[in-house]
PDB file of C-alpha atoms in Angstrom:
ATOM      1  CA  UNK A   8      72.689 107.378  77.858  1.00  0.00           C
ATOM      2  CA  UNK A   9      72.136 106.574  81.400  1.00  0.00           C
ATOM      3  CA  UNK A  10      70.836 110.040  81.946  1.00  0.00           C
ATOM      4  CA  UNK A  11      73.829 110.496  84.749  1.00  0.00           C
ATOM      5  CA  UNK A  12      72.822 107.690  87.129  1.00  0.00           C
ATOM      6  CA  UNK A  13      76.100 107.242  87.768  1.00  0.00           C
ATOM      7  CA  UNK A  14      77.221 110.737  88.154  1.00  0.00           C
ATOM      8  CA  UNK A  15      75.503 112.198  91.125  1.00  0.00           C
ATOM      9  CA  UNK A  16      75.534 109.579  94.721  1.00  0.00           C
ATOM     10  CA  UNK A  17      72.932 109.996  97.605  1.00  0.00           C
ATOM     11  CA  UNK A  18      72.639 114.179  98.830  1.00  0.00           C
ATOM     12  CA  UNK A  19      75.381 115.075  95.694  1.00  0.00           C
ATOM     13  CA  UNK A  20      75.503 118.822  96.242  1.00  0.00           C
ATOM     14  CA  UNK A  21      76.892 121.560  94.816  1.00  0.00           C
ATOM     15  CA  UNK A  22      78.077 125.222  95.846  1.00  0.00           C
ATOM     16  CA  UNK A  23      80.582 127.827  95.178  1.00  0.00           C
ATOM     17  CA  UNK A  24      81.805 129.244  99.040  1.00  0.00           C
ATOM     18  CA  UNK A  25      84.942 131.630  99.129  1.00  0.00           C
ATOM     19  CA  UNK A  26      88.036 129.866  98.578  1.00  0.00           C
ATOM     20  CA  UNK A  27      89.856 128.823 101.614  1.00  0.00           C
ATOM     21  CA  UNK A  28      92.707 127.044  99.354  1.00  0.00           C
ATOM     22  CA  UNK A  29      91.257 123.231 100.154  1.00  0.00           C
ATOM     23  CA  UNK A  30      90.247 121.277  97.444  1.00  0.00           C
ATOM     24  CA  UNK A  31      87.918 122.946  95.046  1.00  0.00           C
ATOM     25  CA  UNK A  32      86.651 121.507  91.876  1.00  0.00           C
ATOM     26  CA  UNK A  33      87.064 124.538  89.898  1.00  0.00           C
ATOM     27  CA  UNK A  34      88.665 127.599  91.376  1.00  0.00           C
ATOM     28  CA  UNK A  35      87.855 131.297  90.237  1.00  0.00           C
ATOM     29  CA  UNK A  36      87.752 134.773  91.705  1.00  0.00           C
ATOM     30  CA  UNK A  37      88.004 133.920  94.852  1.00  0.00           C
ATOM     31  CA  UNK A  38      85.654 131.264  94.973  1.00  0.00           C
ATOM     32  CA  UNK A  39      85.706 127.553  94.326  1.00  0.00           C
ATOM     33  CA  UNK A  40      83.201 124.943  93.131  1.00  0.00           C
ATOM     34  CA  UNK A  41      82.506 121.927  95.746  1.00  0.00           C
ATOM     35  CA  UNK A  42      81.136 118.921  95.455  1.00  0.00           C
ATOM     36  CA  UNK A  43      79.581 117.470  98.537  1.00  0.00           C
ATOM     37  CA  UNK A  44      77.395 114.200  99.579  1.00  0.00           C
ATOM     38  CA  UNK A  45      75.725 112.717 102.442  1.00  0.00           C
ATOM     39  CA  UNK A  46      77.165 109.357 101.699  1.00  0.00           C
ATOM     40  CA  UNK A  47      80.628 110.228 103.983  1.00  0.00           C
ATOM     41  CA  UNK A  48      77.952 110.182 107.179  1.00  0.00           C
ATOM     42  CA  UNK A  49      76.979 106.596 106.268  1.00  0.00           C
ATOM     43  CA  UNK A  50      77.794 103.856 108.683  1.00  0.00           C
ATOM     44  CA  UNK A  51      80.968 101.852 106.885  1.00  0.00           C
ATOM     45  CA  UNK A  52      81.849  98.176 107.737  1.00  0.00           C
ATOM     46  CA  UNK A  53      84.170  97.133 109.827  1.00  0.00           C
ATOM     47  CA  UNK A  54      85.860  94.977 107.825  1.00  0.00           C
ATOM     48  CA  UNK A  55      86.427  95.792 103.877  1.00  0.00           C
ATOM     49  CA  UNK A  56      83.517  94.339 101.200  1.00  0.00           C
ATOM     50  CA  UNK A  57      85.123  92.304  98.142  1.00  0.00           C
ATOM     51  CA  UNK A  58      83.321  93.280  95.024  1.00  0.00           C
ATOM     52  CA  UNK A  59      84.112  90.984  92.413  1.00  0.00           C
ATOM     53  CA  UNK A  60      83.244  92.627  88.954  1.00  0.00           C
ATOM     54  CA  UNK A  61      84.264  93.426  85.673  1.00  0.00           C
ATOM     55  CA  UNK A  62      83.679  96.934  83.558  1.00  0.00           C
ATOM     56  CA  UNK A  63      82.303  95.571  80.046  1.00  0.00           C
ATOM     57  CA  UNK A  64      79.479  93.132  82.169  1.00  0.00           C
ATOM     58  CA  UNK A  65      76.289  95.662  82.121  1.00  0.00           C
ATOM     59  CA  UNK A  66      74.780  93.678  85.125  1.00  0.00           C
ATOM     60  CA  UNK A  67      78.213  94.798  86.828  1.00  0.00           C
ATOM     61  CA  UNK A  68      77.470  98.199  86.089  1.00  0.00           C
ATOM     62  CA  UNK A  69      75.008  99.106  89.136  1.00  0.00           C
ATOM     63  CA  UNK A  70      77.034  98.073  91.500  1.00  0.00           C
ATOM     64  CA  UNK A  71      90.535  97.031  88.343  1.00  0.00           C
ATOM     65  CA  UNK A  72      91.683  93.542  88.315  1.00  0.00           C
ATOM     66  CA  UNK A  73      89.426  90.531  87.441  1.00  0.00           C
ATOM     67  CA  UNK A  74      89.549  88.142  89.669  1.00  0.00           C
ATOM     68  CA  UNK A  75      87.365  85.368  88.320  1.00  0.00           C
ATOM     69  CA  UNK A  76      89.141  82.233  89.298  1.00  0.00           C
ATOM     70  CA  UNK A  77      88.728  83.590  93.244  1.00  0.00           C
ATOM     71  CA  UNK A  78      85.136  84.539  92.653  1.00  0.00           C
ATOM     72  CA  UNK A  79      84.322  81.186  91.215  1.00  0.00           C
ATOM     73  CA  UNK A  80      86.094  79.343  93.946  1.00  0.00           C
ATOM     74  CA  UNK A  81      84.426  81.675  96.618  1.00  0.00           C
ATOM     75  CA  UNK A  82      80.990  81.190  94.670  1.00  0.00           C
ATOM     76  CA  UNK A  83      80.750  78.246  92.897  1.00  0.00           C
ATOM     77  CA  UNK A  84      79.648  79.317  89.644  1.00  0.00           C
ATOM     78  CA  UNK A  85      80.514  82.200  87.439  1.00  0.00           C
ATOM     79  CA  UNK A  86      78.398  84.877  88.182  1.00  0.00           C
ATOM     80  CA  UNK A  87      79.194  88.656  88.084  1.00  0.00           C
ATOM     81  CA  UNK A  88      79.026  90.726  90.224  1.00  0.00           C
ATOM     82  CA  UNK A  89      79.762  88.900  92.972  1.00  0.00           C
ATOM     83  CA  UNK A  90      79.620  90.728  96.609  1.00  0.00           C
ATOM     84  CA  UNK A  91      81.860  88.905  99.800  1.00  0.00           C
ATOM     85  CA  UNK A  92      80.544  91.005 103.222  1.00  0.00           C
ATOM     86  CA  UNK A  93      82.753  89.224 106.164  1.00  0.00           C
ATOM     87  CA  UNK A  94      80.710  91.990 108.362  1.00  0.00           C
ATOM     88  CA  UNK A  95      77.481  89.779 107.816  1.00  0.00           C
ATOM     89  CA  UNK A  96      71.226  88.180  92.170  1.00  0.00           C
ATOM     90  CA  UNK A  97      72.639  91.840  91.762  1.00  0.00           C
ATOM     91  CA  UNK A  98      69.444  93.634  93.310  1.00  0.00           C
ATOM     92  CA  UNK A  99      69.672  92.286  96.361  1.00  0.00           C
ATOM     93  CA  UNK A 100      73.537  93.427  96.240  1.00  0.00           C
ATOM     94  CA  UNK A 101      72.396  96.812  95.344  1.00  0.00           C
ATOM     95  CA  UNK A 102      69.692  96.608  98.016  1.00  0.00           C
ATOM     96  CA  UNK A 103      71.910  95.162 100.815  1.00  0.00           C
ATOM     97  CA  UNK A 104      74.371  98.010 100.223  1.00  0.00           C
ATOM     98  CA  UNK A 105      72.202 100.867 100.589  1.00  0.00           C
ATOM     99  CA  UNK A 106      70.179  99.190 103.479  1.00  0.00           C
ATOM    100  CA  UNK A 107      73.815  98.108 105.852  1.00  0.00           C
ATOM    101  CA  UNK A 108      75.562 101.645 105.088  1.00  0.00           C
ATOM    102  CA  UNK A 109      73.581 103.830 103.024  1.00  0.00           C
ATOM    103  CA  UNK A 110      69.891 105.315 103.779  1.00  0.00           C
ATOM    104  CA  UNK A 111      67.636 102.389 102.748  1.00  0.00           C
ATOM    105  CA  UNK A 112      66.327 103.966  99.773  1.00  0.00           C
ATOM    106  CA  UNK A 113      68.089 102.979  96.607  1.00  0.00           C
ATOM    107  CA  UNK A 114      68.148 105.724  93.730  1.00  0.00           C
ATOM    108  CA  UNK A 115      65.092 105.035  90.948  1.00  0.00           C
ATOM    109  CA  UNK A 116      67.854 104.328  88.302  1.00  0.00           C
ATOM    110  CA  UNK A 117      69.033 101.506  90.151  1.00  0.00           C
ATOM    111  CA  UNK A 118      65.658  99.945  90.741  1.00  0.00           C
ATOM    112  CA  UNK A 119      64.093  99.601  86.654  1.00  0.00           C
ATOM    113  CA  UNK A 120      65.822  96.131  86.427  1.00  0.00           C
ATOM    114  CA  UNK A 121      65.991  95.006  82.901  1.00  0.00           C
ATOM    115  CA  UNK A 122      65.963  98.812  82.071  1.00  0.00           C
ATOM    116  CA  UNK A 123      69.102  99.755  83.690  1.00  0.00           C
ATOM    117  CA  UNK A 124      70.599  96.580  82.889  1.00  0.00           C
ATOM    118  CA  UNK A 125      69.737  98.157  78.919  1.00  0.00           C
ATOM    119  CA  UNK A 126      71.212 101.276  79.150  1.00  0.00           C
ATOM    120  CA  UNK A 127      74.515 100.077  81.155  1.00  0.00           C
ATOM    121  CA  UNK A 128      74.767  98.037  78.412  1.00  0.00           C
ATOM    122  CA  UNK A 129      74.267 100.509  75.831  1.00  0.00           C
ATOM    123  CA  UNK A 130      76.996 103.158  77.290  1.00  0.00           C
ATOM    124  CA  UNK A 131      79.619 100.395  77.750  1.00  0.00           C
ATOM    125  CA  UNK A 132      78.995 100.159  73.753  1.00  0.00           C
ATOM    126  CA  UNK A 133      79.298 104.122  73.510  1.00  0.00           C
ATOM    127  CA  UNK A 134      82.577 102.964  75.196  1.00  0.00           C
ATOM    128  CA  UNK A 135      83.530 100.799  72.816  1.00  0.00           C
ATOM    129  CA  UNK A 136      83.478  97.984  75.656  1.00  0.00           C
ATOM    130  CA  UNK A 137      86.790  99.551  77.031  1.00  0.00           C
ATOM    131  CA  UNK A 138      87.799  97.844  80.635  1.00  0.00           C
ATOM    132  CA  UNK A 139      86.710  94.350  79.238  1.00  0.00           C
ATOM    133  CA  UNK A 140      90.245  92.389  78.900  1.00  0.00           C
ATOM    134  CA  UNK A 141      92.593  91.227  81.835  1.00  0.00           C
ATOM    135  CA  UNK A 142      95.925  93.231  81.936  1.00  0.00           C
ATOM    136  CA  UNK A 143      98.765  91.206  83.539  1.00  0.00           C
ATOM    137  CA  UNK A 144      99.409  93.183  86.582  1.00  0.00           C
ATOM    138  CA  UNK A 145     100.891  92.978  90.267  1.00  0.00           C
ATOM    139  CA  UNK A 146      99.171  92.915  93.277  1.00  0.00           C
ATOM    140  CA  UNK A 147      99.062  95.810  95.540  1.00  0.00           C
ATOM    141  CA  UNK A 148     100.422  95.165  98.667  1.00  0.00           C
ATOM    142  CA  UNK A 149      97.252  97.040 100.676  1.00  0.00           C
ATOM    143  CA  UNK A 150      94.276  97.085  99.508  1.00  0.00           C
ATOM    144  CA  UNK A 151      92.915  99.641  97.122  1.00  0.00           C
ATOM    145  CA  UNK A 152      90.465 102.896  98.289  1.00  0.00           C
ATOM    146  CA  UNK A 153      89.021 103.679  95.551  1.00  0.00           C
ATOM    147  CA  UNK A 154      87.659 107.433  95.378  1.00  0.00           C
ATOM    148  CA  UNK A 155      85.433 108.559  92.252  1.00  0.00           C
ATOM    149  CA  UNK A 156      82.605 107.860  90.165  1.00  0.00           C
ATOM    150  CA  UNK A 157      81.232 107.035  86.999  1.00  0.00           C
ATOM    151  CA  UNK A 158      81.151 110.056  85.180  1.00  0.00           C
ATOM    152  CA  UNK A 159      84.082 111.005  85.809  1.00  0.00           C
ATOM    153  CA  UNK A 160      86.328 111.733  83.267  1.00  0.00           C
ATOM    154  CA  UNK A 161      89.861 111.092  85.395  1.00  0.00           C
ATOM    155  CA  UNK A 162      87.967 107.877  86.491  1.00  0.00           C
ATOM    156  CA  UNK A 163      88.070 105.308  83.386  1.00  0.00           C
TER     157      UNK A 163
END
C-alpha cells in the first residue's frame, strides 16, 4: 500500500559479491545477497534522540513501549509523535532528522503530507491495527538500538 516507502532508506543498495562468510541476506553458490546504505556515513548525535510514538497512530508512521504519561509531561499536550533532541508538527520532525544526520533531502514519500498520512493509515488497517495496545512490560536497563525497518518481516 505504501508502495515500499518504508522498505528501502537513503542509497539502499543491493549486490551479490562472493561469499566471505559475513552476514549475507541470502547465501547461495558461493555468493551472498547484501544489503547496503549510505545512511551508516551520516553524522549521529552525540547524545541519544527520544522518539515518543506509537505503531497504530498513522501520523507516527513517518517517523516498543508507549510512553505517553512522559511524553505528555515532557510536552504538555498529547501529541504523537513526539521527538526530545538533548543535542539541540511531524514534518518538521521528519525534516529536522534528515537535515542534523541525514543528507537534507527527505525521500518524496515522506513529503505528500495528508497523502502519506492516508496510506500509513491504510496499511496499519491491512495490519489489522496490530502494535496499538500497551503490554505491561519491564524496563530495559540500557537503552534499546534498534536495527531494522518497516518491511521487514522479522521486524513487527
Amino acid at each position: 500500500m505504501r508502495l515500499g516507502a518504508g522498505a528501502f532508506c537513503v542509497g539502499y543498495k543491493t549486490g551479490l559479491p562472493q561469499d566471505d562468510s559475513s552476514y549475507g541476506v541470502l547465501k547461495i553458490s558461493g555468493r551472498k545477497l547484501s544489503e547496503t546504505s549510505s545512511v551508516a556515513n551520516f553524522p549521529r548525535p552525540g547524545k541519544p534522540l527520544e522518539l515518543y510514538e506509537f505503531e497504530t497512530c498513522p501520523f507516527c508512521k513517518k517517523d516498543g513501549d508507549v510512553w505517553r504519561p512522559k511524553a505528555i509531561a515532557l510536552g504538555g499536550k498529547k501529541q504523537f509523535p513526539y521527538l526530545v533532541d538533548p543535542n539541540t508538527g511531524r514534518d518538521a520532525i521528519i525534516q529536522y532528522l534528515f537535515n542534523t544526520y541525514g543528507d537534507g533531502k527527505v525521500p518524496m514519500s515522506l513529503t505528500l503530507g495528508t497523502l502519506t498520512t492516508l496510506t500509513a493509515g491504510l496499511g496499519l488497517l491491512a495490519r489489522g491495527m496490530s502494535g496499538g495496545r500497551v503490554l505491561p512490560s519491564k524496563q530495559p536497563e540500557q537503552p534499546l538500538v534498534f536495527w531494522g525497518y518497516d518491511a521487514s518481516p522479522f521486524v513487527k
